[in-house]
Short mmCIF file of C-alpha atoms in Angstrom, two decimals:
data_model
loop_
_atom_site.label_atom_id
_atom_site.label_comp_id
_atom_site.label_asym_id
_atom_site.label_seq_id
_atom_site.Cartn_x
_atom_site.Cartn_y
_atom_site.Cartn_z
CA UNK O 1 -0.99 9.86 5.72
CA UNK O 2 -0.79 10.31 1.97
CA UNK O 3 -2.53 7.73 -0.22
CA UNK O 4 -1.00 7.00 -3.61
CA UNK O 5 -3.38 5.33 -6.05
CA UNK O 6 -1.48 2.32 -7.39
CA UNK O 7 -1.71 2.51 -11.20
CA UNK O 8 -4.76 4.79 -10.65
CA UNK O 9 -6.76 2.09 -8.88
CA UNK O 10 -8.92 3.34 -6.00
CA UNK O 11 -11.46 0.55 -5.37
CA UNK O 12 -9.25 -2.51 -5.66
CA UNK O 13 -7.31 -3.92 -8.62
CA UNK O 14 -8.99 -3.07 -11.93
CA UNK O 15 -7.13 -3.79 -15.17
CA UNK O 16 -9.53 -1.50 -17.10
CA UNK O 17 -8.31 1.51 -15.07
CA UNK O 18 -4.65 0.68 -14.58
CA UNK O 19 -2.29 3.18 -16.20
CA UNK O 20 -5.08 4.80 -18.21
CA UNK O 21 -5.02 8.56 -18.75
CA UNK O 22 -8.70 8.99 -17.81
CA UNK O 23 -8.22 7.13 -14.50
CA UNK O 24 -5.00 8.96 -13.61
CA UNK O 25 -6.61 12.34 -14.25
CA UNK O 26 -9.67 11.26 -12.25
CA UNK O 27 -7.45 10.47 -9.27
CA UNK O 28 -5.62 13.76 -9.61
CA UNK O 29 -8.96 15.61 -9.71
CA UNK O 30 -9.69 13.89 -6.37
CA UNK O 31 -6.35 15.32 -5.12
CA UNK O 32 -4.75 11.86 -4.95
CA UNK O 33 -1.19 11.09 -5.95
CA UNK O 34 -0.82 8.30 -8.50
CA UNK O 35 1.85 5.69 -9.14
CA UNK O 36 2.16 5.10 -12.87
CA UNK O 37 4.22 2.71 -14.97
CA UNK O 38 6.25 4.34 -17.73
CA UNK O 39 7.93 2.86 -20.78
CA UNK O 40 9.92 4.43 -23.60
CA UNK O 41 9.73 2.79 -27.01
CA UNK O 42 10.77 4.02 -30.45
CA UNK O 43 11.12 7.63 -29.32
CA UNK O 44 7.81 7.82 -27.40
CA UNK O 45 6.65 7.55 -23.80
CA UNK O 46 3.88 5.10 -22.98
CA UNK O 47 1.95 4.10 -19.90
CA UNK O 48 1.90 0.38 -19.15
CA UNK O 49 2.94 -2.15 -16.54
CA UNK O 50 3.60 -5.31 -18.54
CA UNK O 51 3.21 -3.84 -22.02
CA UNK O 52 2.73 -0.57 -23.86
CA UNK O 53 -0.76 0.87 -23.32
CA UNK O 54 -1.36 4.57 -23.95
CA UNK O 55 1.01 7.07 -25.52
CA UNK O 56 1.83 10.18 -23.46
CA UNK O 57 4.40 12.93 -23.75
CA UNK O 58 6.78 14.75 -21.46
CA UNK O 59 4.42 17.75 -21.35
CA UNK O 60 1.67 15.56 -19.84
CA UNK O 61 4.11 14.23 -17.25
CA UNK O 62 5.25 17.76 -16.40
CA UNK O 63 1.65 19.01 -16.16
CA UNK O 64 0.88 16.48 -13.41
CA UNK O 65 4.34 16.22 -11.84
CA UNK O 66 3.12 17.23 -8.38
CA UNK O 67 0.91 14.12 -8.26
CA UNK O 68 2.90 11.44 -10.10
CA UNK O 69 5.17 8.70 -8.76
CA UNK O 70 6.70 7.36 -11.96
CA UNK O 71 7.83 3.74 -11.98
CA UNK O 72 10.20 3.47 -14.92
CA UNK O 73 9.80 0.01 -16.39
CA UNK O 74 12.84 0.05 -18.66
CA UNK O 75 16.28 1.59 -18.94
CA UNK O 76 15.19 3.96 -21.68
CA UNK O 77 12.42 5.61 -19.63
CA UNK O 78 14.72 5.91 -16.60
CA UNK O 79 17.46 7.48 -18.70
CA UNK O 80 15.05 9.91 -20.42
CA UNK O 81 13.76 11.21 -17.07
CA UNK O 82 17.23 11.71 -15.61
CA UNK O 83 17.78 15.39 -14.91
CA UNK O 84 14.08 16.30 -14.89
CA UNK O 85 12.09 17.56 -11.90
CA UNK O 86 9.81 14.53 -12.08
CA UNK O 87 9.49 12.04 -9.22
CA UNK O 88 10.64 8.73 -10.69
CA UNK O 89 12.28 5.45 -9.72
CA UNK O 90 13.16 2.01 -11.02
CA UNK O 91 13.05 -1.25 -9.12
CA UNK O 92 12.35 -4.89 -9.71
CA UNK O 93 12.31 -7.02 -6.58
CA UNK O 94 14.39 -4.72 -4.38
CA UNK O 95 13.25 -4.38 -0.78
CA UNK O 96 13.94 -0.62 -1.02
CA UNK O 97 14.73 1.85 -3.74
CA UNK O 98 15.29 5.58 -3.61
CA UNK O 99 13.12 7.86 -5.74
CA UNK O 100 14.52 10.90 -7.50
CA UNK O 101 12.84 13.01 -4.77
CA UNK O 102 14.65 11.03 -2.04
CA UNK O 103 11.71 8.96 -0.79
CA UNK O 104 12.29 5.31 0.10
CA UNK O 105 10.01 3.20 -2.11
CA UNK O 106 9.42 0.15 0.06
CA UNK O 107 8.49 -3.40 -0.90
CA UNK O 108 5.36 -4.76 0.89
CA UNK O 109 5.48 -5.88 4.52
CA UNK O 110 8.66 -4.07 5.40
CA UNK O 111 10.03 -1.58 7.89
CA UNK O 112 9.02 2.07 7.32
CA UNK O 113 9.82 5.55 8.58
CA UNK O 114 8.71 9.11 7.80
CA UNK O 115 10.47 9.02 4.39
CA UNK O 116 8.97 5.69 3.30
CA UNK O 117 6.32 4.90 0.74
CA UNK O 118 5.05 1.40 1.46
CA UNK O 119 3.44 -0.61 -1.32
CA UNK O 120 0.41 -2.54 -0.04
CA UNK O 121 -0.90 -5.60 -1.84
CA UNK O 122 -4.33 -5.85 -0.25
CA UNK O 123 -6.88 -3.97 1.81
CA UNK O 124 -5.64 -5.37 5.14
CA UNK O 125 -2.06 -4.25 4.47
CA UNK O 126 -3.35 -0.83 3.46
CA UNK O 127 -5.24 -0.52 6.73
CA UNK O 128 -2.26 -1.77 8.76
CA UNK O 129 0.28 0.63 7.22
CA UNK O 130 -2.06 3.61 7.22
CA UNK O 131 -1.54 3.70 10.99
CA UNK O 132 2.26 3.89 10.83
CA UNK O 133 4.72 6.74 10.53
CA UNK O 134 5.25 6.10 6.80
CA UNK O 135 5.07 9.12 4.52
CA UNK O 136 2.60 7.37 2.20
CA UNK O 137 0.82 4.15 1.34
CA UNK O 138 0.68 3.06 -2.30
CA UNK O 139 -2.45 0.98 -2.68
CA UNK O 140 -5.30 -0.07 -4.95
CA UNK O 141 -7.70 1.10 -2.22
CA UNK O 142 -8.43 4.78 -1.62
CA UNK O 143 -10.59 4.33 1.48
CA UNK O 144 -9.03 2.87 4.58
#
């Protein structure tokens, strides 16, 4: 079972770590995949869930492409990543969405299979879904 660090959180929700370069790279150094939130504004890429946080570039994304699950937060970021080898997706409140690498990004508390990444909102959900046939669990908790 693959664990994907939700916004680079590994010990529960932590707004000081979320979508921060240092935290993402820390997770990658631990060999964890990371779900990040990406925005594109005035010709630049930025990390950030609800707002622009840290500026990054396409080279940084490409450097870590084997570990990143990129949640495009706006049309511009989605359009800019089209045609790249990056693993990206866009969704809002959809029960399921397909990533560019053909994984089924799955809303919490839903059906899963071997191609699913299930988003877990708390420790109990993380524990529950870690014992399923899902490809991965996206969670704020590394240890289950």
